[in-house]
Amino acid sequence: MSTDEHDSGTTDDARSIRAIEDGVQRDFSQSMSYGSYLGLDQLLASQHPRSEPPQHDELLFIIQHQTSELWLKLMLHELRSARALLATDELAPALKRLARVKHIQHTLTGQWSVLATLTPSEYAEIRPFLATSSGFQSWQYRAVEFLLGNKNADMVRVFDHEETARAMLAELLDEPSLYDEFLRYLARHGYAVPAELLDRDFSQPYRLDERLVDTFAAVYASPSEHWGVYETCEELVDLEDNFQQWRFRHLQVVTRTIGHKRGTGGSSGVDFLRRALDLTFFPELYAVRTRV
């Protein structure tokens, strides 16, 4: 075979590999396409940089936060479902939902590494155009915190300007959290749960109850006898652990980007984020570790 023949054969082989298969859909005039199913026209047109003159890094900042909101939307969907499943004693599928939430949390925490590529000088070029907007005003983030038990009525009033968001947060404020629903599940299955915890004002933050630590101590003393409850306890600890890692990574990125400046929304910035590290959703599940 000559060199020309060899080259021609190679080219023909490459073309055959790249050819679109006969059965692949090409005409979408009467059928749904990938883009239409996902609403990509609207989604990809939802980034509106405001810097003038335009700054290259603003698109990164916008997409980072928009994708975070999409993941938060899915997290809310899964947490609501897990809570509902616990309420009907469907523990196994509830744990499946929580397993998915943990993967979402890992993705959200990993995203901070992308934003961390934004240097202080680069962020300073776009920060003025954020005006008073801030991640502090993410109502979906607050909804996740409410579902996990960090209730704060003052946060609802931050969203008086967004009727839908305010209504959702007001509803979640008065509803049992995921942990409250787990305690109800325990009580229905014969575990010692103080009555005051089952019929409390759910709009208030949850407080540690030493009597419940005793109950969890019995579970951890004999995991094989309480496997479903034991597994759920550890899943909840995983959730909180992941949440704290997200908070800490957020703190790190803010520190390296703006130092100790005040947040655009008026918070104290780094100091505000550091105080959040002291919050806990499931206090008895950490207190019990001293007993084990």
mmCIF file of C-alpha atoms in Angstrom:
data_model
loop_
_atom_site.group_PDB
_atom_site.id
_atom_site.type_symbol
_atom_site.label_atom_id
_atom_site.label_comp_id
_atom_site.label_asym_id
_atom_site.label_seq_id
_atom_site.Cartn_x
_atom_site.Cartn_y
_atom_site.Cartn_z
ATOM 1 C CA MET A 1 0.000 0.000 0.000
ATOM 2 C CA SER A 2 1.355 3.437 -0.932
ATOM 3 C CA THR A 3 1.565 6.323 1.507
ATOM 4 C CA ASP A 4 -1.324 8.045 -0.275
ATOM 5 C CA GLU A 5 -3.490 4.937 0.035
ATOM 6 C CA HIS A 6 -2.615 4.622 3.722
ATOM 7 C CA ASP A 7 -3.496 8.269 4.388
ATOM 8 C CA SER A 8 -6.756 7.935 2.469
ATOM 9 C CA GLY A 9 -7.756 4.872 4.449
ATOM 10 C CA THR A 10 -7.027 6.607 7.739
ATOM 11 C CA THR A 11 -9.144 9.572 6.712
ATOM 12 C CA ASP A 12 -12.033 7.347 5.664
ATOM 13 C CA ASP A 13 -11.891 5.472 8.975
ATOM 14 C CA ALA A 14 -11.947 8.722 10.927
ATOM 15 C CA ARG A 15 -14.929 9.960 8.933
ATOM 16 C CA SER A 16 -16.859 6.765 9.589
ATOM 17 C CA ILE A 17 -16.221 7.095 13.316
ATOM 18 C CA ARG A 18 -17.502 10.675 13.351
ATOM 19 C CA ALA A 19 -20.567 9.975 11.250
ATOM 20 C CA ILE A 20 -23.923 10.435 12.964
ATOM 21 C CA GLU A 21 -25.840 7.177 13.209
ATOM 22 C CA ASP A 22 -28.903 6.859 11.011
ATOM 23 C CA GLY A 23 -31.238 6.476 14.001
ATOM 24 C CA VAL A 24 -30.165 9.696 15.714
ATOM 25 C CA GLN A 25 -32.975 12.270 15.891
ATOM 26 C CA ARG A 26 -32.266 15.314 13.723
ATOM 27 C CA ASP A 27 -35.610 17.009 13.184
ATOM 28 C CA PHE A 28 -37.050 18.694 16.278
ATOM 29 C CA SER A 29 -39.753 20.732 14.599
ATOM 30 C CA GLN A 30 -42.412 18.389 15.999
ATOM 31 C CA SER A 31 -40.565 16.801 18.931
ATOM 32 C CA MET A 32 -38.826 17.827 22.118
ATOM 33 C CA SER A 33 -35.114 18.576 22.119
ATOM 34 C CA TYR A 34 -32.583 18.502 24.938
ATOM 35 C CA GLY A 35 -32.534 22.288 25.058
ATOM 36 C CA SER A 36 -36.304 22.668 25.155
ATOM 37 C CA TYR A 37 -36.698 20.034 27.889
ATOM 38 C CA LEU A 38 -34.157 21.832 30.090
ATOM 39 C CA GLY A 39 -35.318 25.319 29.148
ATOM 40 C CA LEU A 40 -31.761 26.199 28.138
ATOM 41 C CA ASP A 41 -32.762 29.330 26.230
ATOM 42 C CA GLN A 42 -34.061 30.869 29.444
ATOM 43 C CA LEU A 43 -31.416 29.318 31.697
ATOM 44 C CA LEU A 44 -28.418 30.433 29.650
ATOM 45 C CA ALA A 45 -29.898 33.900 29.160
ATOM 46 C CA SER A 46 -30.256 34.414 32.935
ATOM 47 C CA GLN A 47 -26.780 35.839 33.510
ATOM 48 C CA HIS A 48 -26.850 39.637 33.489
ATOM 49 C CA PRO A 49 -23.465 41.156 34.355
ATOM 50 C CA ARG A 50 -23.773 44.746 35.588
ATOM 51 C CA SER A 51 -20.175 45.929 35.648
ATOM 52 C CA GLU A 52 -19.300 48.950 33.540
ATOM 53 C CA PRO A 53 -16.900 48.675 31.861
ATOM 54 C CA PRO A 54 -17.532 44.908 31.665
ATOM 55 C CA GLN A 55 -15.333 42.817 33.959
ATOM 56 C CA HIS A 56 -14.280 39.350 32.827
ATOM 57 C CA ASP A 57 -14.740 37.716 36.256
ATOM 58 C CA GLU A 58 -18.320 38.807 36.884
ATOM 59 C CA LEU A 59 -19.718 35.867 34.926
ATOM 60 C CA LEU A 60 -17.895 33.483 37.269
ATOM 61 C CA PHE A 61 -19.433 35.194 40.291
ATOM 62 C CA ILE A 62 -22.951 35.056 38.841
ATOM 63 C CA ILE A 63 -22.807 31.430 37.667
ATOM 64 C CA GLN A 64 -21.267 30.278 40.966
ATOM 65 C CA HIS A 65 -24.243 31.621 42.885
ATOM 66 C CA GLN A 66 -26.895 30.645 40.356
ATOM 67 C CA THR A 67 -25.739 27.024 40.310
ATOM 68 C CA SER A 68 -25.660 27.037 44.117
ATOM 69 C CA GLU A 69 -29.293 28.112 44.122
ATOM 70 C CA LEU A 70 -30.197 25.260 41.767
ATOM 71 C CA TRP A 71 -28.523 22.740 44.085
ATOM 72 C CA LEU A 72 -30.294 24.320 47.068
ATOM 73 C CA LYS A 73 -33.587 23.897 45.228
ATOM 74 C CA LEU A 74 -32.883 20.179 44.837
ATOM 75 C CA MET A 75 -31.750 19.912 48.461
ATOM 76 C CA LEU A 76 -35.044 21.429 49.623
ATOM 77 C CA HIS A 77 -36.935 18.975 47.432
ATOM 78 C CA GLU A 78 -35.086 16.017 48.968
ATOM 79 C CA LEU A 79 -35.265 17.237 52.572
ATOM 80 C CA ARG A 80 -38.994 17.889 52.345
ATOM 81 C CA SER A 81 -39.487 14.396 50.959
ATOM 82 C CA ALA A 82 -37.298 12.807 53.669
ATOM 83 C CA ARG A 83 -39.307 14.614 56.340
ATOM 84 C CA ALA A 84 -42.597 13.439 54.834
ATOM 85 C CA LEU A 85 -41.341 9.852 54.623
ATOM 86 C CA LEU A 86 -40.310 9.886 58.277
ATOM 87 C CA ALA A 87 -43.788 11.101 59.161
ATOM 88 C CA THR A 88 -45.255 7.984 57.546
ATOM 89 C CA ASP A 89 -42.652 5.605 59.052
ATOM 90 C CA GLU A 90 -40.932 4.986 55.701
ATOM 91 C CA LEU A 91 -37.409 5.046 57.057
ATOM 92 C CA ALA A 92 -35.536 3.326 54.202
ATOM 93 C CA PRO A 93 -36.576 5.731 51.412
ATOM 94 C CA ALA A 94 -36.063 8.662 53.796
ATOM 95 C CA LEU A 95 -32.448 7.548 54.250
ATOM 96 C CA LYS A 96 -32.121 7.322 50.454
ATOM 97 C CA ARG A 97 -33.156 10.976 50.220
ATOM 98 C CA LEU A 98 -30.605 11.956 52.876
ATOM 99 C CA ALA A 99 -27.872 10.078 51.034
ATOM 100 C CA ARG A 100 -28.592 12.203 47.958
ATOM 101 C CA VAL A 101 -28.545 15.371 50.041
ATOM 102 C CA LYS A 102 -25.061 14.480 51.246
ATOM 103 C CA HIS A 103 -23.823 14.268 47.654
ATOM 104 C CA ILE A 104 -25.397 17.659 46.920
ATOM 105 C CA GLN A 105 -23.579 19.076 49.934
ATOM 106 C CA HIS A 106 -20.248 17.745 48.673
ATOM 107 C CA THR A 107 -20.893 19.421 45.311
ATOM 108 C CA LEU A 108 -21.764 22.741 46.937
ATOM 109 C CA THR A 109 -18.657 22.648 49.109
ATOM 110 C CA GLY A 110 -16.458 21.777 46.127
ATOM 111 C CA GLN A 111 -17.800 24.761 44.193
ATOM 112 C CA TRP A 112 -16.073 27.145 46.596
ATOM 113 C CA SER A 113 -12.772 26.123 45.009
ATOM 114 C CA VAL A 114 -13.909 27.667 41.732
ATOM 115 C CA LEU A 115 -14.863 30.958 43.380
ATOM 116 C CA ALA A 116 -11.568 30.924 45.287
ATOM 117 C CA THR A 117 -9.788 31.542 41.978
ATOM 118 C CA LEU A 118 -11.186 35.089 42.189
ATOM 119 C CA THR A 119 -8.415 37.224 43.697
ATOM 120 C CA PRO A 120 -9.060 40.259 45.943
ATOM 121 C CA SER A 121 -8.095 42.584 43.085
ATOM 122 C CA GLU A 122 -10.435 40.858 40.647
ATOM 123 C CA TYR A 123 -13.356 40.840 43.083
ATOM 124 C CA ALA A 124 -12.794 44.511 43.890
ATOM 125 C CA GLU A 125 -13.561 45.294 40.245
ATOM 126 C CA ILE A 126 -17.054 43.782 40.425
ATOM 127 C CA ARG A 127 -18.001 44.246 44.081
ATOM 128 C CA PRO A 128 -19.413 47.790 43.673
ATOM 129 C CA PHE A 129 -21.930 46.483 41.145
ATOM 130 C CA LEU A 130 -23.419 44.039 43.656
ATOM 131 C CA ALA A 131 -24.795 47.071 45.533
ATOM 132 C CA THR A 132 -26.695 45.705 48.582
ATOM 133 C CA SER A 133 -27.245 42.201 47.201
ATOM 134 C CA SER A 134 -25.689 39.419 49.256
ATOM 135 C CA GLY A 135 -25.769 35.664 49.784
ATOM 136 C CA PHE A 136 -27.246 36.525 53.189
ATOM 137 C CA GLN A 137 -30.463 37.148 51.258
ATOM 138 C CA SER A 138 -30.674 33.617 49.830
ATOM 139 C CA TRP A 139 -34.122 32.487 50.932
ATOM 140 C CA GLN A 140 -33.472 28.926 49.792
ATOM 141 C CA TYR A 141 -30.454 28.711 52.083
ATOM 142 C CA ARG A 142 -32.634 29.953 54.966
ATOM 143 C CA ALA A 143 -35.278 27.390 54.026
ATOM 144 C CA VAL A 144 -32.682 24.604 54.281
ATOM 145 C CA GLU A 145 -31.636 25.877 57.702
ATOM 146 C CA PHE A 146 -35.274 25.996 58.832
ATOM 147 C CA LEU A 147 -35.848 22.430 57.617
ATOM 148 C CA LEU A 148 -32.791 21.270 59.541
ATOM 149 C CA GLY A 149 -33.900 23.093 62.688
ATOM 150 C CA ASN A 150 -32.122 26.455 62.843
ATOM 151 C CA LYS A 151 -35.284 28.536 63.171
ATOM 152 C CA ASN A 152 -35.134 32.332 63.371
ATOM 153 C CA ALA A 153 -38.289 34.422 62.927
ATOM 154 C CA ASP A 154 -36.217 37.553 62.274
ATOM 155 C CA MET A 155 -34.937 35.969 59.077
ATOM 156 C CA VAL A 156 -38.458 35.784 57.676
ATOM 157 C CA ARG A 157 -38.757 39.566 57.810
ATOM 158 C CA VAL A 158 -35.662 39.945 55.631
ATOM 159 C CA PHE A 159 -37.838 38.694 52.773
ATOM 160 C CA ASP A 160 -40.820 41.007 53.164
ATOM 161 C CA HIS A 161 -40.029 42.250 49.638
ATOM 162 C CA GLU A 162 -40.427 38.729 48.155
ATOM 163 C CA GLU A 163 -43.936 37.460 48.830
ATOM 164 C CA THR A 164 -43.377 33.869 47.682
ATOM 165 C CA ALA A 165 -40.125 33.481 49.595
ATOM 166 C CA ARG A 166 -41.571 35.020 52.732
ATOM 167 C CA ALA A 167 -44.615 32.744 52.601
ATOM 168 C CA MET A 168 -42.467 29.615 52.272
ATOM 169 C CA LEU A 169 -40.199 30.598 55.153
ATOM 170 C CA ALA A 170 -43.147 31.513 57.359
ATOM 171 C CA GLU A 171 -44.640 28.089 56.658
ATOM 172 C CA LEU A 172 -41.380 26.254 57.380
ATOM 173 C CA LEU A 173 -40.874 28.289 60.538
ATOM 174 C CA ASP A 174 -44.021 26.827 62.105
ATOM 175 C CA GLU A 175 -43.599 23.290 60.775
ATOM 176 C CA PRO A 176 -41.569 20.514 62.429
ATOM 177 C CA SER A 177 -37.983 20.277 61.229
ATOM 178 C CA LEU A 178 -36.456 17.082 59.884
ATOM 179 C CA TYR A 179 -35.121 16.369 63.381
ATOM 180 C CA ASP A 180 -38.501 17.055 64.990
ATOM 181 C CA GLU A 181 -40.029 14.506 62.625
ATOM 182 C CA PHE A 182 -37.313 11.997 63.505
ATOM 183 C CA LEU A 183 -38.124 12.419 67.204
ATOM 184 C CA ARG A 184 -41.785 11.779 66.451
ATOM 185 C CA TYR A 185 -40.760 8.627 64.581
ATOM 186 C CA LEU A 186 -38.767 7.500 67.622
ATOM 187 C CA ALA A 187 -41.700 8.090 69.948
ATOM 188 C CA ARG A 188 -44.050 6.073 67.733
ATOM 189 C CA HIS A 189 -41.588 3.192 67.808
ATOM 190 C CA GLY A 190 -41.309 3.002 71.558
ATOM 191 C CA TYR A 191 -38.241 5.116 72.248
ATOM 192 C CA ALA A 192 -38.223 7.436 75.259
ATOM 193 C CA VAL A 193 -38.740 10.938 73.881
ATOM 194 C CA PRO A 194 -39.854 13.654 76.317
ATOM 195 C CA ALA A 195 -43.407 14.754 75.568
ATOM 196 C CA GLU A 196 -42.356 18.423 75.601
ATOM 197 C CA LEU A 197 -40.196 17.790 72.522
ATOM 198 C CA LEU A 198 -43.104 16.298 70.587
ATOM 199 C CA ASP A 199 -45.530 19.116 71.283
ATOM 200 C CA ARG A 200 -43.353 22.205 71.322
ATOM 201 C CA ASP A 201 -43.397 25.520 69.496
ATOM 202 C CA PHE A 202 -41.637 24.508 66.285
ATOM 203 C CA SER A 203 -40.945 28.131 65.380
ATOM 204 C CA GLN A 204 -38.325 28.221 68.133
ATOM 205 C CA PRO A 205 -34.773 26.893 67.737
ATOM 206 C CA TYR A 206 -34.307 23.403 69.083
ATOM 207 C CA ARG A 207 -32.509 23.113 72.445
ATOM 208 C CA LEU A 208 -30.575 20.146 73.824
ATOM 209 C CA ASP A 209 -32.470 17.841 76.196
ATOM 210 C CA GLU A 210 -30.305 15.592 78.375
ATOM 211 C CA ARG A 211 -33.099 13.013 78.672
ATOM 212 C CA LEU A 212 -32.911 12.435 74.940
ATOM 213 C CA VAL A 213 -29.155 11.964 75.209
ATOM 214 C CA ASP A 214 -29.946 9.010 77.494
ATOM 215 C CA THR A 215 -32.160 7.529 74.775
ATOM 216 C CA PHE A 216 -29.489 7.863 72.103
ATOM 217 C CA ALA A 217 -26.867 6.465 74.493
ATOM 218 C CA ALA A 218 -28.908 3.250 74.651
ATOM 219 C CA VAL A 219 -29.025 3.124 70.856
ATOM 220 C CA TYR A 220 -25.274 3.598 70.528
ATOM 221 C CA ALA A 221 -24.613 1.043 73.263
ATOM 222 C CA SER A 222 -26.250 -1.655 71.144
ATOM 223 C CA PRO A 223 -26.304 -0.651 67.451
ATOM 224 C CA SER A 224 -27.373 -4.073 66.149
ATOM 225 C CA GLU A 225 -30.590 -3.935 68.171
ATOM 226 C CA HIS A 226 -31.507 -0.470 66.889
ATOM 227 C CA TRP A 227 -29.911 -0.528 63.454
ATOM 228 C CA GLY A 228 -32.422 1.664 61.579
ATOM 229 C CA VAL A 229 -32.380 4.361 64.249
ATOM 230 C CA TYR A 230 -28.622 4.041 64.664
ATOM 231 C CA GLU A 231 -28.098 4.486 60.917
ATOM 232 C CA THR A 232 -30.421 7.491 60.828
ATOM 233 C CA CYS A 233 -28.522 9.136 63.675
ATOM 234 C CA GLU A 234 -25.274 8.765 61.751
ATOM 235 C CA GLU A 235 -26.862 10.069 58.533
ATOM 236 C CA LEU A 236 -27.996 13.174 60.395
ATOM 237 C CA VAL A 237 -24.511 13.663 61.838
ATOM 238 C CA ASP A 238 -23.133 13.374 58.302
ATOM 239 C CA LEU A 239 -25.537 16.087 57.167
ATOM 240 C CA GLU A 240 -24.431 18.429 59.922
ATOM 241 C CA ASP A 241 -20.771 17.632 59.376
ATOM 242 C CA ASN A 242 -21.137 18.434 55.669
ATOM 243 C CA PHE A 243 -23.014 21.628 56.478
ATOM 244 C CA GLN A 244 -20.222 22.758 58.784
ATOM 245 C CA GLN A 245 -17.633 22.005 56.118
ATOM 246 C CA TRP A 246 -19.630 24.163 53.686
ATOM 247 C CA ARG A 247 -19.789 26.995 56.230
ATOM 248 C CA PHE A 248 -16.075 26.763 56.945
ATOM 249 C CA ARG A 249 -15.150 26.714 53.252
ATOM 250 C CA HIS A 250 -17.374 29.753 52.752
ATOM 251 C CA LEU A 251 -15.570 31.499 55.592
ATOM 252 C CA GLN A 252 -12.186 30.680 54.064
ATOM 253 C CA VAL A 253 -13.107 31.968 50.617
ATOM 254 C CA VAL A 254 -14.568 35.201 51.996
ATOM 255 C CA THR A 255 -11.485 35.729 54.171
ATOM 256 C CA ARG A 256 -9.072 35.310 51.263
ATOM 257 C CA THR A 257 -11.194 37.507 48.982
ATOM 258 C CA ILE A 258 -12.269 40.495 51.113
ATOM 259 C CA GLY A 259 -10.508 40.031 54.440
ATOM 260 C CA HIS A 260 -12.478 41.679 57.238
ATOM 261 C CA LYS A 261 -14.562 44.080 55.150
ATOM 262 C CA ARG A 262 -18.281 44.271 55.873
ATOM 263 C CA GLY A 263 -20.532 42.179 53.655
ATOM 264 C CA THR A 264 -22.376 43.859 50.787
ATOM 265 C CA GLY A 265 -25.649 43.096 52.575
ATOM 266 C CA GLY A 266 -24.504 44.897 55.733
ATOM 267 C CA SER A 267 -23.326 41.943 57.834
ATOM 268 C CA SER A 268 -19.988 41.957 59.640
ATOM 269 C CA GLY A 269 -18.687 39.553 57.014
ATOM 270 C CA VAL A 270 -16.078 37.105 58.290
ATOM 271 C CA ASP A 271 -17.081 37.579 61.946
ATOM 272 C CA PHE A 272 -20.723 36.823 61.099
ATOM 273 C CA LEU A 273 -19.736 33.660 59.231
ATOM 274 C CA ARG A 274 -17.438 32.517 62.039
ATOM 275 C CA ARG A 275 -20.258 32.752 64.594
ATOM 276 C CA ALA A 276 -22.369 30.465 62.402
ATOM 277 C CA LEU A 277 -19.831 27.681 62.993
ATOM 278 C CA ASP A 278 -21.094 27.434 66.575
ATOM 279 C CA LEU A 279 -24.629 26.532 65.463
ATOM 280 C CA THR A 280 -25.778 22.918 65.673
ATOM 281 C CA PHE A 281 -28.898 21.229 64.331
ATOM 282 C CA PHE A 282 -28.848 17.941 66.244
ATOM 283 C CA PRO A 283 -27.271 18.644 69.643
ATOM 284 C CA GLU A 284 -28.046 15.296 71.314
ATOM 285 C CA LEU A 285 -26.348 13.394 68.494
ATOM 286 C CA TYR A 286 -23.115 15.159 69.341
ATOM 287 C CA ALA A 287 -23.604 15.110 73.112
ATOM 288 C CA VAL A 288 -24.070 11.339 73.073
ATOM 289 C CA ARG A 289 -20.517 10.863 71.830
ATOM 290 C CA THR A 290 -19.197 11.786 75.259
ATOM 291 C CA ARG A 291 -21.203 8.875 76.658
ATOM 292 C CA VAL A 292 -20.114 6.212 74.205
#
